[in-house]
mmCIF file of C-alpha atoms in Angstrom:
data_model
loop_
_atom_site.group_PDB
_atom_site.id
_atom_site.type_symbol
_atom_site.label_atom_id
_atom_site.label_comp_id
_atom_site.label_asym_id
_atom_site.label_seq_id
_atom_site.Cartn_x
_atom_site.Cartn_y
_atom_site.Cartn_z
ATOM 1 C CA UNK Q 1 -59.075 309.491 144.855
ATOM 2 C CA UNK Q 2 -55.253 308.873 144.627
ATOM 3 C CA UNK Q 3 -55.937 305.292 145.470
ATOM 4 C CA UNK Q 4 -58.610 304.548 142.565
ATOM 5 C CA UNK Q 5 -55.728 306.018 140.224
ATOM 6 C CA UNK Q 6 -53.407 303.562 141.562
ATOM 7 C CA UNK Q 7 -55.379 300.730 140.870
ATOM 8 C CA UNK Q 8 -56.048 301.865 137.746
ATOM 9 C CA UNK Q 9 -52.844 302.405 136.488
ATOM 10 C CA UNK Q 10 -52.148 298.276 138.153
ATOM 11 C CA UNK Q 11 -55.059 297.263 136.713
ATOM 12 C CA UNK Q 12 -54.177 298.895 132.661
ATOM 13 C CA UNK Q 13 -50.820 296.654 132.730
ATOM 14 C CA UNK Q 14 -52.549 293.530 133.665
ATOM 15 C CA UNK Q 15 -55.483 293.986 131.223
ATOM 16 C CA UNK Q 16 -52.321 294.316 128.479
ATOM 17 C CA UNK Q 17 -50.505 291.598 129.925
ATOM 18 C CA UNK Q 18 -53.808 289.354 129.708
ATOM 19 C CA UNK Q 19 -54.234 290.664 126.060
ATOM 20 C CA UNK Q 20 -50.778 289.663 125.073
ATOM 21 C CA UNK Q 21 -51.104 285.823 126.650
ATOM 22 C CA UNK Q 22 -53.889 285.224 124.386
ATOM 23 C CA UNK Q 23 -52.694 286.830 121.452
ATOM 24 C CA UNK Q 24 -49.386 284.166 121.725
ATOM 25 C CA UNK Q 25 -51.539 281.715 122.759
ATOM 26 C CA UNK Q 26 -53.641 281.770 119.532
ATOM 27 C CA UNK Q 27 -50.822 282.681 117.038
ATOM 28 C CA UNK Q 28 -49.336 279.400 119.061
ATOM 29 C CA UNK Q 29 -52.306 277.215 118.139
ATOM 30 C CA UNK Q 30 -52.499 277.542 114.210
ATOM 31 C CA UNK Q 31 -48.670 277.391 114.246
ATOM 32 C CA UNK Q 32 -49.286 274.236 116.096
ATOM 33 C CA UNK Q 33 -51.879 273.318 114.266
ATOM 34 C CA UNK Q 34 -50.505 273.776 111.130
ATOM 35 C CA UNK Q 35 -47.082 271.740 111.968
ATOM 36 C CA UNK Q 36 -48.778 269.279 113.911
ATOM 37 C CA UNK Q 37 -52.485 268.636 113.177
ATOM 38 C CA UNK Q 38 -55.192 268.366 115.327
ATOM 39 C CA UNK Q 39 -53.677 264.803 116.789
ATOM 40 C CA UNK Q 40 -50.300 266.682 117.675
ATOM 41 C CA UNK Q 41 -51.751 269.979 119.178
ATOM 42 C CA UNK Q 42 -52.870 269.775 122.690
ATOM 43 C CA UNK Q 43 -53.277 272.805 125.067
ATOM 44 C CA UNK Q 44 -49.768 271.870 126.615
ATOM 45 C CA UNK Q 45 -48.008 271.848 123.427
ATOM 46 C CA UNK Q 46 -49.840 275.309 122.417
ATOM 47 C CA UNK Q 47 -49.037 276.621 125.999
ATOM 48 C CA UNK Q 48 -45.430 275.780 126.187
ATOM 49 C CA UNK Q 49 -45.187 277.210 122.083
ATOM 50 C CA UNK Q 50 -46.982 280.578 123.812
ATOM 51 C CA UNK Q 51 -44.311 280.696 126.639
ATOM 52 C CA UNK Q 52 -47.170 280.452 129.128
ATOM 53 C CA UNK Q 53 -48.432 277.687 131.988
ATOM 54 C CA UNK Q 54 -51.248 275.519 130.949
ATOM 55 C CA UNK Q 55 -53.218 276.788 133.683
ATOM 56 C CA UNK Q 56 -52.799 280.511 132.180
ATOM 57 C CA UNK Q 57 -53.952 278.351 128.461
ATOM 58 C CA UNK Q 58 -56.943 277.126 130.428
ATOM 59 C CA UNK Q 59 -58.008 280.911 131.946
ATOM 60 C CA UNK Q 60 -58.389 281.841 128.464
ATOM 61 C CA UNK Q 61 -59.269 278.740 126.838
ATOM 62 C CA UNK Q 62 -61.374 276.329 129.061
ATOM 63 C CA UNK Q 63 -61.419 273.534 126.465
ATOM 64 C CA UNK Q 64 -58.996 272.606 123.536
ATOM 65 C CA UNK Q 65 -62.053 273.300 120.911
ATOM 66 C CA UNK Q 66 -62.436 276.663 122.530
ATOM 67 C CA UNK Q 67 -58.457 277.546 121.812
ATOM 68 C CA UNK Q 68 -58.235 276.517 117.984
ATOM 69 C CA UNK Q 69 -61.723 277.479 116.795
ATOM 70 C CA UNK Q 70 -60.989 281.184 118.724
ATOM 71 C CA UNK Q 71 -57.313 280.718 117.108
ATOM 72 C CA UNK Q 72 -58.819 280.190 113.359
ATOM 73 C CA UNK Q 73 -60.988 282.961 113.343
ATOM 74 C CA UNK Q 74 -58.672 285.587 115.182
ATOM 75 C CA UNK Q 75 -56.022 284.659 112.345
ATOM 76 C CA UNK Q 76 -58.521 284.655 109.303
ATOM 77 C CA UNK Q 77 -59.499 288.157 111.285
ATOM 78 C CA UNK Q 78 -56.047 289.786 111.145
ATOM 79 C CA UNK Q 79 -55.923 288.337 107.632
ATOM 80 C CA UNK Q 80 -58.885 290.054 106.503
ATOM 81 C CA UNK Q 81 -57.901 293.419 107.850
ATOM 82 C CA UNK Q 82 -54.457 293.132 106.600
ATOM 83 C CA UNK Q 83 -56.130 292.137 102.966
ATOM 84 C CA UNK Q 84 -58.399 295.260 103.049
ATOM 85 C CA UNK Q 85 -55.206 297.605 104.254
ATOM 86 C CA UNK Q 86 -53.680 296.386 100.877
ATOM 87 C CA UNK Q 87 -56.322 298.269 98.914
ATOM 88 C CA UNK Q 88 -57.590 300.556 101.002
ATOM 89 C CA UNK Q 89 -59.514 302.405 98.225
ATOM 90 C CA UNK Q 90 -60.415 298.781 96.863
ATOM 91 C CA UNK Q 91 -58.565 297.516 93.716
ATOM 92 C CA UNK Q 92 -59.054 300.562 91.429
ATOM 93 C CA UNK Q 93 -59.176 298.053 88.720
ATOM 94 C CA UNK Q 94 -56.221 296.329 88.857
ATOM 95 C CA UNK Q 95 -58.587 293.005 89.447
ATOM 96 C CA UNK Q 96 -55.274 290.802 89.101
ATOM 97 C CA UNK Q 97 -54.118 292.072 91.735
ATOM 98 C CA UNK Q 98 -57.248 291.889 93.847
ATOM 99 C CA UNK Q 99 -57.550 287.539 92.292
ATOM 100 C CA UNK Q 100 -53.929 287.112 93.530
ATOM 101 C CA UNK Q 101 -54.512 288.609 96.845
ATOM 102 C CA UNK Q 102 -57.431 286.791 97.580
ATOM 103 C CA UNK Q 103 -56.205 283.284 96.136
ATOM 104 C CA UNK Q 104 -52.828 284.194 99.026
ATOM 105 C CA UNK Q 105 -55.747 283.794 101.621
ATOM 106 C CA UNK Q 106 -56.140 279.781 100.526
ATOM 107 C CA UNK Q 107 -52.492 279.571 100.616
ATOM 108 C CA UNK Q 108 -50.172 279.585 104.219
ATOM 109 C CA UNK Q 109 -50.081 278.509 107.926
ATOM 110 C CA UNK Q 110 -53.627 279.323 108.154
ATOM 111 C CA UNK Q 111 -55.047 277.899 105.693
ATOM 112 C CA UNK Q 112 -53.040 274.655 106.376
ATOM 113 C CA UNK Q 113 -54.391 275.010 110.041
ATOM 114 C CA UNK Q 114 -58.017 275.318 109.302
ATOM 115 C CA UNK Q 115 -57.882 272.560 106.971
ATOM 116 C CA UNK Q 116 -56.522 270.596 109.770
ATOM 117 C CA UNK Q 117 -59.349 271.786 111.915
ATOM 118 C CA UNK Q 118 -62.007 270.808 109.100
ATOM 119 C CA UNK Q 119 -60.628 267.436 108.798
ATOM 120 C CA UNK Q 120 -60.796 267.023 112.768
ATOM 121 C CA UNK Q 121 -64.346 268.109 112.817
ATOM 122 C CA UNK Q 122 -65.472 266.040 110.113
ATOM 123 C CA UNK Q 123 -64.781 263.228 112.912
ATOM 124 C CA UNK Q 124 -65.439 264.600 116.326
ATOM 125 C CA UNK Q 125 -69.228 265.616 116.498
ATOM 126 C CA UNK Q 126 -68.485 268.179 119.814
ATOM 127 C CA UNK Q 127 -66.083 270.200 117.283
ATOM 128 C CA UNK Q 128 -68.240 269.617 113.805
ATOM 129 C CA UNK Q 129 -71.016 272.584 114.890
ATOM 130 C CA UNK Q 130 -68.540 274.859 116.161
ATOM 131 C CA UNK Q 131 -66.170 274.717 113.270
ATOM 132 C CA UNK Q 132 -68.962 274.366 110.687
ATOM 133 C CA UNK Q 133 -70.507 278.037 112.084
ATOM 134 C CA UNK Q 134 -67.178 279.446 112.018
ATOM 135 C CA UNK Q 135 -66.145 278.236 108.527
ATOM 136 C CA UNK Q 136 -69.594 280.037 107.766
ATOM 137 C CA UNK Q 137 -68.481 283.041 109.655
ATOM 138 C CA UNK Q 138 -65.179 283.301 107.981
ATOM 139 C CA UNK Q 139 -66.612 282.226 103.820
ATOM 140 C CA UNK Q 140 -69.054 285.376 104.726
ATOM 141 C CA UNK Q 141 -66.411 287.615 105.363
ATOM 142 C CA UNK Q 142 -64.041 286.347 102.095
ATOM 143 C CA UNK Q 143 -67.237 286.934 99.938
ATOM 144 C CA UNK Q 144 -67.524 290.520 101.042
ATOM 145 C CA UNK Q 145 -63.902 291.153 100.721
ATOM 146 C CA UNK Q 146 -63.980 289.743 97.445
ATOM 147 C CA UNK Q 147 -67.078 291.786 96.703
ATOM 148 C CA UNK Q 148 -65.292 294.912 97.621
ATOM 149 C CA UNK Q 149 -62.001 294.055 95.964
ATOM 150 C CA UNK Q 150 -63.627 293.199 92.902
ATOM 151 C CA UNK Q 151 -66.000 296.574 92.757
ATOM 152 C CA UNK Q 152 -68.601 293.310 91.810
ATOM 153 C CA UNK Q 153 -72.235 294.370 91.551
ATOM 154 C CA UNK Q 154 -74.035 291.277 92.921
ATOM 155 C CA UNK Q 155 -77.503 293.201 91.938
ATOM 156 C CA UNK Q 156 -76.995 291.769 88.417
ATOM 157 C CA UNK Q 157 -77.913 288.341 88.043
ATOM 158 C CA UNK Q 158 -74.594 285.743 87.754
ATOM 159 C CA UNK Q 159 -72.791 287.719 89.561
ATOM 160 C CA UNK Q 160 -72.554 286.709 93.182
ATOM 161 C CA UNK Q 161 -71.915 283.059 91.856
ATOM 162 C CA UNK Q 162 -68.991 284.446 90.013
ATOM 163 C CA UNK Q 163 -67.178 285.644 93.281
ATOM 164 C CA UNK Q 164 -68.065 282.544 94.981
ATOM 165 C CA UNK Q 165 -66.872 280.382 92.177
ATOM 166 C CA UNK Q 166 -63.172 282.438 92.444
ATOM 167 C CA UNK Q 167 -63.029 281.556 96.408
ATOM 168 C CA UNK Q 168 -64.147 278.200 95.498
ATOM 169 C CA UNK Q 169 -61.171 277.814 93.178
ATOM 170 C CA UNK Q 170 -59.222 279.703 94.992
ATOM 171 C CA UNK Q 171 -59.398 277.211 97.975
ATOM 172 C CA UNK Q 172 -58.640 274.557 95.373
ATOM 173 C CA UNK Q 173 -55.677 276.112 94.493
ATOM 174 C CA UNK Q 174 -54.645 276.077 98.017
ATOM 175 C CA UNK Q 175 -55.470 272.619 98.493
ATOM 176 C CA UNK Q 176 -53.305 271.826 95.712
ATOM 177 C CA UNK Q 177 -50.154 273.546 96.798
ATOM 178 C CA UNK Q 178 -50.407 271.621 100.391
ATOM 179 C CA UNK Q 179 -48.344 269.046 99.089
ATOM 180 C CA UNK Q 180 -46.075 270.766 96.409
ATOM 181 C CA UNK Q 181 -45.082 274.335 95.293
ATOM 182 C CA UNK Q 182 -47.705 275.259 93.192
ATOM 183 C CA UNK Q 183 -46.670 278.871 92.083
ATOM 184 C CA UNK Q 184 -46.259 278.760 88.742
ATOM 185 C CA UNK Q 185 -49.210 277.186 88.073
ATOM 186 C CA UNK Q 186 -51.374 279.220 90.424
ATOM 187 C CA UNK Q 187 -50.366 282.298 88.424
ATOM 188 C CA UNK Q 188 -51.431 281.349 85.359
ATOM 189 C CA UNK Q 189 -54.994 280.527 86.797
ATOM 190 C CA UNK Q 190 -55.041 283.560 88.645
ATOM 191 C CA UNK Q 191 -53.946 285.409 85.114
ATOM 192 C CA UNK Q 192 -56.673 283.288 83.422
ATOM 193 C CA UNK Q 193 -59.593 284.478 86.522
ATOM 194 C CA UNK Q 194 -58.527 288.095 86.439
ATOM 195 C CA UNK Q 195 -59.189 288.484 82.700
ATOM 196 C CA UNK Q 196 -62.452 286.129 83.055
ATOM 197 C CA UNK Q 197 -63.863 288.234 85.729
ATOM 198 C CA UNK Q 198 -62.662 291.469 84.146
ATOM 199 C CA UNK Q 199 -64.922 290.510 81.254
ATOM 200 C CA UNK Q 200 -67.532 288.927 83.145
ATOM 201 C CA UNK Q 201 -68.252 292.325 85.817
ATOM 202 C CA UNK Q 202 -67.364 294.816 83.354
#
């Protein structure tokens, strides 16, 4: 009995430990990512960035499409649950607040990373599945965030196009401030959506 407990209590560590060396090692990759592009990340540079041995990169990771398409959706996953702690009773109305929220997901390091993983796949057929079922993974999961954010009824005709045609724009937006700061601008759109879409769902 007392030695089960001790191998437990070894064994809870390690499991944390392990935890923790893939958590850096995907934060790593769409830092990497994002700074480098796909040319300029390898599992070296994203190991070394994690403070960890390649060999460790490759336990957890046994290909370099494995570690960025597992690093863009953990990332777009802590996103999402950090956008839904923001309103945790949903927007309550304040549907500016819930357009600029969700137009800050097409903006930042990980948006700049998957972009750079899009771009990649659109040229390397072994990555172009797995990214395009993830992209799919992670546009279902903005639409119901948006649905919830937005209190949107997508029962009445028009409407689920409306929330899609906000991410759509939304991603545009983010596209557009890649190269320069495009704040000022992007507020007045997301000014301009908000009263749109206040009209639009009632």
């Amino acid at each position: 009995m007392g030695a089960v407990s001790a191998v437990d209590r070894d064994r809870v560590p390690k499991q944390d430990r392990s935890r923790a060396t893939r958590q850096r090692l995907l934060e790593a990759a769409v830092a990497c990512l994002g700074e480098h592009g796909w040319a300029g990340s390898t599992v070296s540079v994203v190991a070394e960035r994690a403070g960890v041995s390649r060999g460790a990169a490759q336990h957890h990771f046994p290909t370099r499409e494995d570690l960025f398409t597992a690093a863009v959706e953990y990332v777009a996953e802590e996103r999402s649950t950090a956008l839904r702690a923001l309103f945790p009773q949903g927007a309550h109305g304040d549907r500016r607040a819930a357009v600029s929220a969700l137009v800050d997901l097409y903006t930042g390091p990980l948006f700049r990373a998957a972009l750079h993983l899009w771009v990649a796949a659109s040229n390397e057929e072994q990555l172009r599945p797995r990214v395009t079922e993830l992209e799919a993974r992670v546009g279902r999961e903005a639409h119901r965030i948006a649905v919830e954010l937005l209190d949107a009824d997508e029962s009445v005709p028009g409407v689920r196009e409306k929330v899609q045609g906000l991410l759509d724009m939304a991603r545009g937006l983010g596209l557009a401030n890649l190269l320069t700061d495009d704040a000022p601008r992007r507020e007045r759109v997301v000014a301009q959506w908000a009263a749109l879409l206040d009209e639009a769902l009632g």
